[in-house]
XYZ file of C-alpha atoms in Angstrom:
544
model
C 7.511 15.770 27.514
C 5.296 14.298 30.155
C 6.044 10.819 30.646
C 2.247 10.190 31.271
C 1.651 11.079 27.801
C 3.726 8.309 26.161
C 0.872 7.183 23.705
C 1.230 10.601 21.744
C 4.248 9.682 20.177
C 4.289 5.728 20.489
C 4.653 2.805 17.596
C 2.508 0.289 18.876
C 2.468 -3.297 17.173
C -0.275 -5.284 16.420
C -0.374 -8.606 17.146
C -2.795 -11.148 15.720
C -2.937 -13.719 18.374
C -3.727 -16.410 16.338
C -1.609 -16.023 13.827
C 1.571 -14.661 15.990
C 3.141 -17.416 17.301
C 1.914 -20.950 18.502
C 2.891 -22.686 22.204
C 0.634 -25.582 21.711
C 1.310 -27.130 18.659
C -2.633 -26.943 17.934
C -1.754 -24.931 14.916
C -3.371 -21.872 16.151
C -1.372 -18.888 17.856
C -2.209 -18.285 21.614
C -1.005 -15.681 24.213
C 1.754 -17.624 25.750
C 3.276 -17.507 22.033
C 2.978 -13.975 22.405
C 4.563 -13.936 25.982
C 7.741 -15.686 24.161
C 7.662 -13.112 21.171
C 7.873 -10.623 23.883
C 12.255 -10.136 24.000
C 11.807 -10.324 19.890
C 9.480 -7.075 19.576
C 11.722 -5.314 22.450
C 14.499 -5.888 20.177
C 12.404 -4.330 17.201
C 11.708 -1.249 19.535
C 8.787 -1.066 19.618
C 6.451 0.783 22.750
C 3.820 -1.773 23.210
C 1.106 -3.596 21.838
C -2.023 -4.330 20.893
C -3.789 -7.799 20.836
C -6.612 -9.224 18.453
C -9.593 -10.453 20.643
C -8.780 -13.809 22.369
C -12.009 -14.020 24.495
C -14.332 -17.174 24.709
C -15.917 -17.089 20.841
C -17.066 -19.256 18.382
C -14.878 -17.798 16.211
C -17.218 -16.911 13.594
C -15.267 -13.676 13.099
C -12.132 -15.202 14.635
C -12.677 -13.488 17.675
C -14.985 -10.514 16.826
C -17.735 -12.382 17.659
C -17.355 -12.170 21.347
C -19.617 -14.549 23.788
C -17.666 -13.261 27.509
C -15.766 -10.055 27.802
C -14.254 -10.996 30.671
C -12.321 -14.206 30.081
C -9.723 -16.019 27.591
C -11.281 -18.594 24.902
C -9.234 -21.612 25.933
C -7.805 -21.877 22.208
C -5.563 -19.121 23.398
C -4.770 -19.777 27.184
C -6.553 -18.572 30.104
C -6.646 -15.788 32.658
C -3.417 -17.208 34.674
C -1.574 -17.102 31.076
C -2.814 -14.014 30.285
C -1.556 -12.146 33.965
C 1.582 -13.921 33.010
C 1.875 -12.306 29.546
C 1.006 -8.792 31.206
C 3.883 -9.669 34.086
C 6.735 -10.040 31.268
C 4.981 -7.383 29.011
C 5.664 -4.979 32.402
C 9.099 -5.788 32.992
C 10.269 -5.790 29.236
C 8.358 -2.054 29.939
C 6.081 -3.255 26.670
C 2.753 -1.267 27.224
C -0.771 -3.499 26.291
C -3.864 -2.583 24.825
C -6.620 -4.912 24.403
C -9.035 -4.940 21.670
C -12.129 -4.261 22.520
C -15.908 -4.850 20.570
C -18.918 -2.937 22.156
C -20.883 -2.774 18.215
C -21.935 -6.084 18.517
C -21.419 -9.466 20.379
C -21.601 -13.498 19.525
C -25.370 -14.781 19.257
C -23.632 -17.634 21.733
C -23.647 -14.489 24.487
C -25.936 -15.024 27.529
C -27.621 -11.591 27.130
C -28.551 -12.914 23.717
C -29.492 -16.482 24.347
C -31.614 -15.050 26.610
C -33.103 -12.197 24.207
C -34.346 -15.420 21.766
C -36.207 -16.646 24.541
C -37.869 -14.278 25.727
C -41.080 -12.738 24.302
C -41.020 -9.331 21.996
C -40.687 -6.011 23.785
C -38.567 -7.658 26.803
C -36.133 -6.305 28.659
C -34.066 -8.766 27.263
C -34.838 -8.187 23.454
C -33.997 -4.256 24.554
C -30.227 -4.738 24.478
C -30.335 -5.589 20.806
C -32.294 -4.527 17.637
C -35.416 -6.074 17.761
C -38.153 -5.189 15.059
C -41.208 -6.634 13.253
C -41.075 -7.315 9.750
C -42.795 -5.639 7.136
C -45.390 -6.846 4.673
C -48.654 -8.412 5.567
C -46.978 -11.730 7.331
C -43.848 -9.985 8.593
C -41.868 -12.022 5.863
C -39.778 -8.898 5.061
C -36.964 -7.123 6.778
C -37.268 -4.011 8.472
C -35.097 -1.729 6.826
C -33.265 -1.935 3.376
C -29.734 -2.663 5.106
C -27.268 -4.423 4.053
C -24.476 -6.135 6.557
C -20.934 -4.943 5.936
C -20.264 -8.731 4.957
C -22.584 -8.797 2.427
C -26.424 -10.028 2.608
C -29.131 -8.085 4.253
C -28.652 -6.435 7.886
C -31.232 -8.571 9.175
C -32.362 -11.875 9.888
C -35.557 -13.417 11.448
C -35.609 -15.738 14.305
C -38.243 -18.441 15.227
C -40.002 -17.302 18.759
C -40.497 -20.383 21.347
C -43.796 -21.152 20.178
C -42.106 -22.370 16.532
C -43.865 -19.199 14.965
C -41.967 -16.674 12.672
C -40.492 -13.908 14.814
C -39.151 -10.799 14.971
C -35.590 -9.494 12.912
C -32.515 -9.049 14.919
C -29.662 -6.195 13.112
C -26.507 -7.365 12.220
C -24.382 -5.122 10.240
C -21.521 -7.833 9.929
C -22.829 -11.763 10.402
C -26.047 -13.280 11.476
C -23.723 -14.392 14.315
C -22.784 -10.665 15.296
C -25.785 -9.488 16.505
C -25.809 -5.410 17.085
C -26.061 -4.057 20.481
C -28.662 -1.271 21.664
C -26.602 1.344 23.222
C -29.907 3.358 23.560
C -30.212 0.707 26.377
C -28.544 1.749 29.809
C -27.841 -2.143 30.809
C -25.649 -2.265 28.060
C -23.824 0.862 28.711
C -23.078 -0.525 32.284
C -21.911 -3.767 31.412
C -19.485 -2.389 29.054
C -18.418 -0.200 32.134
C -17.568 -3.363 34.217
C -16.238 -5.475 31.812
C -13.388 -2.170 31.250
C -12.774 -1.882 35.057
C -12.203 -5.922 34.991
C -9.522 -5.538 32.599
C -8.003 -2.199 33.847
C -7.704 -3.571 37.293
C -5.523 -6.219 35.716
C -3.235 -3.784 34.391
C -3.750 -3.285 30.768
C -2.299 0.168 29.374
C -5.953 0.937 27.287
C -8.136 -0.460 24.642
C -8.446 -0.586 20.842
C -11.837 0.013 20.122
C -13.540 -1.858 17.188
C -16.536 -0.159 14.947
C -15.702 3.097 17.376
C -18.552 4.765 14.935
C -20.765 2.427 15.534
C -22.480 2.026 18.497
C -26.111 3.932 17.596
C -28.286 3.782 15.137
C -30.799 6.039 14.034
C -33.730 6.004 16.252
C -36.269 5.195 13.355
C -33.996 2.770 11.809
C -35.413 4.108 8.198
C -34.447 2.751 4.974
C -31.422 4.004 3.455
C -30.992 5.948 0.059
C -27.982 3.653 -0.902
C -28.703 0.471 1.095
C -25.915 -1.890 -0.432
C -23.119 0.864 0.328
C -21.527 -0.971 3.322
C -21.598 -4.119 1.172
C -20.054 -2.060 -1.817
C -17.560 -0.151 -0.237
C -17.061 -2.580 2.897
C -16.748 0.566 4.901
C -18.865 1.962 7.273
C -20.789 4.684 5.176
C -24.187 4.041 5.508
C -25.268 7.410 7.303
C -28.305 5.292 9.650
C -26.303 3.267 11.211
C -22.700 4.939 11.719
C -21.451 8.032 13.160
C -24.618 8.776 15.137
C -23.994 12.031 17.497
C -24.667 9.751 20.608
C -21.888 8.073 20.291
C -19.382 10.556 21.995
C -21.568 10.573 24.620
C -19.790 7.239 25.437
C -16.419 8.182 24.575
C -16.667 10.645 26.889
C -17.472 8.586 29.898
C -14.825 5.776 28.561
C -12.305 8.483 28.838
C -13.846 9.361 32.329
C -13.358 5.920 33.629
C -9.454 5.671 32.058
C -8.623 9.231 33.436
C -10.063 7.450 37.228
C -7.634 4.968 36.778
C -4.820 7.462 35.671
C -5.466 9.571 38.819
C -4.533 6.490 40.958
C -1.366 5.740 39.929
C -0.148 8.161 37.276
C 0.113 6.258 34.837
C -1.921 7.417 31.178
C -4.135 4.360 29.916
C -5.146 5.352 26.136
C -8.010 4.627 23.942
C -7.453 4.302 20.189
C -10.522 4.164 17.981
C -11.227 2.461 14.933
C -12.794 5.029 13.142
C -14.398 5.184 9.588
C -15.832 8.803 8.969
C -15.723 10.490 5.287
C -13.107 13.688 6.268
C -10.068 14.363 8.579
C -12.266 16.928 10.122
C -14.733 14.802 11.198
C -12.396 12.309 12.656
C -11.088 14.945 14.549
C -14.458 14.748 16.538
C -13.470 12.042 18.055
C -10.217 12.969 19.342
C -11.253 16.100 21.462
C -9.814 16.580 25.090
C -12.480 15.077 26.587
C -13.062 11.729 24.308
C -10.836 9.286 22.550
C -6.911 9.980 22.980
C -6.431 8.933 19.285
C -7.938 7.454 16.465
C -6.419 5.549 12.893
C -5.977 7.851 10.672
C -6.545 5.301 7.701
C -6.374 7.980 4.921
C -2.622 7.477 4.528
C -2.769 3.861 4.183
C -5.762 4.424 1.611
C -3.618 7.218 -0.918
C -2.453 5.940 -4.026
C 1.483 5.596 -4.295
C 1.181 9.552 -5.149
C 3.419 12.805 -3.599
C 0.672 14.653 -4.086
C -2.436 12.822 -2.490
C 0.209 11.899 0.127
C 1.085 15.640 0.941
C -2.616 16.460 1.079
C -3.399 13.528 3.476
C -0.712 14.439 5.746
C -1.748 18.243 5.840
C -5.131 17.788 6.132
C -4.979 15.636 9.091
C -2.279 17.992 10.567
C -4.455 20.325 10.766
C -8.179 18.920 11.681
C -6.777 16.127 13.896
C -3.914 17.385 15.679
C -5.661 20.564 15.671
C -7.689 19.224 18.685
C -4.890 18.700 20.924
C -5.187 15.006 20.040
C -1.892 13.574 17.592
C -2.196 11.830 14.905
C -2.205 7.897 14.668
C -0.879 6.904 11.825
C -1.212 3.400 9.941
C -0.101 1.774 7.016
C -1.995 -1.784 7.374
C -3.915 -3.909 10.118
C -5.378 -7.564 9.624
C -8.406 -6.341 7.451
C -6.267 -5.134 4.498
C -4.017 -5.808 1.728
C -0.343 -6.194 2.854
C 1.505 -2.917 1.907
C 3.893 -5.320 -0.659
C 1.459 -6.310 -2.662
C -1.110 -3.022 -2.598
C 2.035 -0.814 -4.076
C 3.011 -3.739 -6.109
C 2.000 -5.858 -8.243
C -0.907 -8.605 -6.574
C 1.825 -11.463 -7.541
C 2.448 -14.779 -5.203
C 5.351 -13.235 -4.128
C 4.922 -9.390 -4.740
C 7.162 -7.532 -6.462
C 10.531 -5.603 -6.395
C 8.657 -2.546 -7.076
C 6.038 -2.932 -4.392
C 8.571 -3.499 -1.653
C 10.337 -0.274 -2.621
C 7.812 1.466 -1.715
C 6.875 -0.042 1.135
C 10.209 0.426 2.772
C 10.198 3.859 1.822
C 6.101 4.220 3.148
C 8.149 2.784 6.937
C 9.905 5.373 6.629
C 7.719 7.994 5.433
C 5.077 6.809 8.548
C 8.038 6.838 10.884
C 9.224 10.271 10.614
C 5.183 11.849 11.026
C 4.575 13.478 13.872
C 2.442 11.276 16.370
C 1.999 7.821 16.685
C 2.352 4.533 14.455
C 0.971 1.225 14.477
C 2.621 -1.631 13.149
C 0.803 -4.823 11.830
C 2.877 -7.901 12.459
C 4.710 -9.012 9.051
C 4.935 -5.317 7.399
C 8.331 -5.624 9.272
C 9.300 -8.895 7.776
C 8.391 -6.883 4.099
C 5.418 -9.837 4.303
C 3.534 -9.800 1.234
C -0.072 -10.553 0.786
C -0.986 -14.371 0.006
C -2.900 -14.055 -2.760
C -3.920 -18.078 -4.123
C -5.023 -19.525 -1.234
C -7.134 -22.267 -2.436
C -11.126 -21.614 -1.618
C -10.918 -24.831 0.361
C -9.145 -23.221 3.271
C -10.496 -19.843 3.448
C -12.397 -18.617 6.692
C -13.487 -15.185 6.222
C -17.078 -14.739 6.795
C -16.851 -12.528 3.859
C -16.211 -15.162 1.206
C -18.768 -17.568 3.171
C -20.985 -14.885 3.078
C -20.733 -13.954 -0.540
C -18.680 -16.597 -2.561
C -16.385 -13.646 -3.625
C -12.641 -13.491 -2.732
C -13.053 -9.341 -3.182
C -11.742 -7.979 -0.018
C -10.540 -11.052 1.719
C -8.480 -10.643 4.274
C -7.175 -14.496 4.999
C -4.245 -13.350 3.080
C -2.744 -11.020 5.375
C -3.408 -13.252 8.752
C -1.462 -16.136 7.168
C 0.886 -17.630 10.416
C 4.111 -15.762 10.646
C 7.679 -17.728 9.763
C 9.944 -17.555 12.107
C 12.786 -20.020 10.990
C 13.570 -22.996 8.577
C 13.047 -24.025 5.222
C 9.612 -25.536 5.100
C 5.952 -24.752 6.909
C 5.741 -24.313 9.373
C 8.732 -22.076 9.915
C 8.923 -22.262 13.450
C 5.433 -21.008 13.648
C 4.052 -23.632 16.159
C 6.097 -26.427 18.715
C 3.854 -29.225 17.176
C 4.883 -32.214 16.014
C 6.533 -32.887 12.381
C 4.209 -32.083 10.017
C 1.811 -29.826 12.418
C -0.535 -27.602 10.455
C -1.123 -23.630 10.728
C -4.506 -22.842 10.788
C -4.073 -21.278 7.063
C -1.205 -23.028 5.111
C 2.018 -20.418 4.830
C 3.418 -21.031 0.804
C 7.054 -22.360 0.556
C 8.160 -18.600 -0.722
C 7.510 -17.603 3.227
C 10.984 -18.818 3.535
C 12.578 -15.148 1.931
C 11.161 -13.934 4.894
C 11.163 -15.547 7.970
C 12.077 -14.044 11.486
C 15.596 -15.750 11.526
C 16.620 -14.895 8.136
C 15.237 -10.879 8.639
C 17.495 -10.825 11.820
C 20.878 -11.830 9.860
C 20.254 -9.882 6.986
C 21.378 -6.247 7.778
C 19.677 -5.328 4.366
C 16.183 -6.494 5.568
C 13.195 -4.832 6.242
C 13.362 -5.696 9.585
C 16.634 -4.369 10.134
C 15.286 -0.869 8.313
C 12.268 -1.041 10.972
C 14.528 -1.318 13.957
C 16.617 1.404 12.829
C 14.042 3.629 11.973
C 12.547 3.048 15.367
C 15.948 3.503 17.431
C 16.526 6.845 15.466
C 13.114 7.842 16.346
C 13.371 7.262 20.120
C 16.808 8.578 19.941
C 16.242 11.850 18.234
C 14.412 14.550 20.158
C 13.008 16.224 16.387
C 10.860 13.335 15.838
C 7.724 12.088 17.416
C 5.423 14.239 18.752
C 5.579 17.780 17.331
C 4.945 19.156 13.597
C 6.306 19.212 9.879
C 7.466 22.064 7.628
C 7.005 21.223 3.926
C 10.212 21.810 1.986
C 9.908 22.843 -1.902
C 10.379 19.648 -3.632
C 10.539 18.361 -7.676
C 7.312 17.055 -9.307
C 7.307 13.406 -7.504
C 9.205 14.186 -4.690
C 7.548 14.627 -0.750
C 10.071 16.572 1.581
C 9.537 18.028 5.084
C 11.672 19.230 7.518
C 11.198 17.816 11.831
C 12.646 19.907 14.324
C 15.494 22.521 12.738
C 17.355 20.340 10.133
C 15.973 16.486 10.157
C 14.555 16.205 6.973
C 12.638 13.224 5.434
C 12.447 12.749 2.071
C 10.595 10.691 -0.697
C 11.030 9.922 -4.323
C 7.638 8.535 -5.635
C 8.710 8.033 -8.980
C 11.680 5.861 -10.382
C 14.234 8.011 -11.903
C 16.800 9.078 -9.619
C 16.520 13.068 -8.449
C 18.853 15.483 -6.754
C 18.613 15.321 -2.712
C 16.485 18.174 -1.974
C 18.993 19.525 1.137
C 22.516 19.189 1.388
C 23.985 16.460 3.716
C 24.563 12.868 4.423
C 21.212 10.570 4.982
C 21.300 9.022 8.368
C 18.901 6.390 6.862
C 17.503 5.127 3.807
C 15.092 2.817 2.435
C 16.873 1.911 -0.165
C 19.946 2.852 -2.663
C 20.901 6.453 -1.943
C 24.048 7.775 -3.312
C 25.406 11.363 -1.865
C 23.688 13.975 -3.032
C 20.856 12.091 -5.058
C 17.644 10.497 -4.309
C 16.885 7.048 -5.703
C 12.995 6.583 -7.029
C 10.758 4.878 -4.350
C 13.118 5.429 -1.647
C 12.898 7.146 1.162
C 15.855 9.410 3.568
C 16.030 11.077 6.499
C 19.234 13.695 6.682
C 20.496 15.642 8.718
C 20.921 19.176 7.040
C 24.287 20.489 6.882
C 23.076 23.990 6.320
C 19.914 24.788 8.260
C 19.612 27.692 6.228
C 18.921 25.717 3.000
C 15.226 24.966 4.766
């Protein structure tokens, strides 16, 4: 395979800066932390990674909410710190990929500051979504949105004389104001601030709300206006998915294939993409726009052979149908951790749920195309589900009282060693405080004890990734389904590596001869445990 093409078949692990690992002892993770976690994800095998947003913010979205695309908020480091974590990242041969937020910006950005102060119809007011209220005084919203965080998509502003104004969109916070893409400025400052941080090296970009961008023109009501809300997804047909929008993935690729062309080396985009069907998805992953996009579908089945197998085929062949592979995920920081969602939602998850999530890694692992792994799922991290109200900071709960769809629980700090909070987490002082408070139970799973434990999930992670880079039948290429029992998923990689799941939990007969090379769990010859996962090697090739 082409070396340039190394993101077809990468794992690539997420890190969430703040929560990764803290040099400062302010409580909050920062990117030197993640230049010292560096020789610990090597060891995990892992081809590079991807970082949350650590530009200046006022954190309203912890980091989403971006005032300067081309600088570090000080809470995490600075630009020196930052060449220095790319420096080791290169040498380690750890690729980066930044995450990136054109959809919308912090109302603390200059380009909006200056929007609020200038009259309606500016040039200024033209890079965002500006609109008169309805109703006789204006006292109404424009539209029937709603945000994705709950509340209406709009909210009015006071102009400089003190009078009621126009409404501003906002399909997440008040504080997240939308851009106008139909507005070339904005296009061109999104082109510089990608050349600022490709000319320091980074490998590509994660791109949030990658089906956002556009709205419709006429910004009309919608048929089913709390749907985002509802759903928390981004279905509302208005104001996702527009057919502009690959307009810009096509010039984004443009600009990374420039950069490519000088040196040789591939630098990737990876969308976040929420579209109803695997074949529209695949619209974004054509030759000439985004090299990949999540492929959330898998991490959305229920524990199920059969909506897994039709997942799996269906984005075999719409997605890597284009020419594109397929990026495969079972969690990021805006979901439940993979423990508790096939478990049971318990402090501490349950036996059953981490099961299956071991046997999910492996599942994931032996797809053809790439992986992403949140930080934790390789500790077996489960969700923490009773943090008190007191310290939660999603926007969602501030926005509607309701812990539904929370995601503080999955961006607790990581433990890295000890007893006691905060498990290594941050070089404060005694008694130093992570930003959210890790429970005492975060002791089963920290860093230290993962590594000594050849039982772990960590350990099954790093083998499961060594095999994989070791093996030439997985990666990139394509699956044969084998003819399983009801509850069982088998395919075959290559000419005889086969991986194999047991949904269920009765134990069934192995469905090819041979010894596993790996297993999630309990295996015995010849028999295949419930909610465990193999991969074999056949023995007789012409058993498949």
């Amino acid at each position: 395979m082409d070396t340039h093409r190394w993101w077809r078949d990468a794992v690539i692990y997420q890190v969430y800066v703040r929560s990764f690992l803290d040099s400062t002892g302010d409580g909050i993770g920062d990117l030197a932390g993640v230049r010292a976690g560096l020789p610990y994800l090597k060891k995990l095998g892992v081809d590079g990674i991807w970082l949350s947003p650590f530009y200046p913010s006022p954190q309203h979205d912890h980091g989403y909410d971006v005032a300067d695309y081309c600088d570090v908020d000080p809470l995490f480091g600075d630009l020196a710190e930052f060449d220095l974590l790319m420096a080791a990242a290169r040498r380690l041969g750890i690729k980066v990929l930044l995450d990136i937020v054109p959809n919308h910006c912090s109302s603390e950005h200059p380009w909006f500051r200056e929007a609020l102060a200038s009259p309606p119809g500016s040039p200024a007011r033209a890079r965002f979504h500006f609109a008169e209220g309805r109703g006789p005084d204006g006292s109404e919203p424009p539209n029937n949105w709603h945000a994705m965080f709950g509340g209406p998509a709009w909210t009015r502003i006071t102009e400089a004389d003190g009078r009621p104004g126009q409404w501003y969109l906002h399909m997440f916070t008040p504080e997240q104001p939308d851009w106008n893409w139909r507005a070339p400025e904005v296009a061109a400052e999104f082109d510089r601030v990608l050349r600022f941080w490709l000319d320091r090296g980074v490998d590509g970009f994660r791109i949030d709300v990658a089906a956002g961008l556009f709205k419709h023109p006429e910004l009309p009501d919608s048929p089913d206006p709390e749907a985002d809300a509802r759903t928390r997804d981004s279905v509302n047909p208005l104001a996702w998915n527009q057919p502009e929008v690959h307009d810009v993935w096509r010039h984004w690729r443009a600009v990374c294939e420039e950069y490519t062309a000088r040196d040789g080396r591939d630098r990737l985009l990876v969308g976040e993409v929420s579209v109803p069907t695997a074949r529209e998805h695949a619209k974004y992953v054509r030759p000439d726009e985004l090299h990949q996009a999540f492929f959330f579908d898998l991490l959305s089945a229920p524990w199920d052979a059969d909506a897994f197998r039709k997942v799996i085929s269906e984005a075999m062949q719409d997605i890597a149908g284009t020419g594109s592979t397929v990026t495969w995920v079972l969690n990021n920081h805006d979901q439940v951790r993979t423990v508790t969602r096939y478990g049971e939602p318990t402090p501490q998850g349950s036996g059953l749920g981490a099961a299956r999530a071991r046997a999910a890694a492996l599942l994931m692992l032996a797809l053809p195309g790439a992986a992403y792994i949140y930080q934790g799922e390789e500790l077996g991290l489960p969700e923490v589900v009773d943090l008190p109200d007191d310290v939660l900071t999603d926007p969602i709960f501030r926005r509607t009282g309701s812990r539904a769809r929370i995601r503080d629980g999955c961006r607790v700090p990581l433990p890295w060693s000890g007893q006691a909070s905060p498990f290594g987490f941050t070089s404060g002082a005694e008694g130093a405080k992570p930003w959210l408070p890790q429970p005492e139970w975060f002791a089963e799973h920290a860093t230290e004890r993962a590594l000594a434990d050849t039982r772990s999930f960590w350990h099954l992670y790093r083998d499961g990734l060594q095999l994989r880079a070791a093996l030439p039948q997985l990666g990139e290429g394509t699956l044969r389904w084998l003819d399983t029992p009801p509850g069982v998923l088998g395919f075959v990689r290559g000419d005889d590596l086969v991986c194999a799941v047991n949904f269920g939990t009765a134990p069934t007969p192995a469905p090819v001869s041979g010894t596993p090379i790996l297993a999630s769990g309990p295996c015995p010859p010849g028999v295949l445990a419930g909610s465990t996962a193999a991969w074999w090697i056949s023995d007789d090739t012409n058993d498949l």
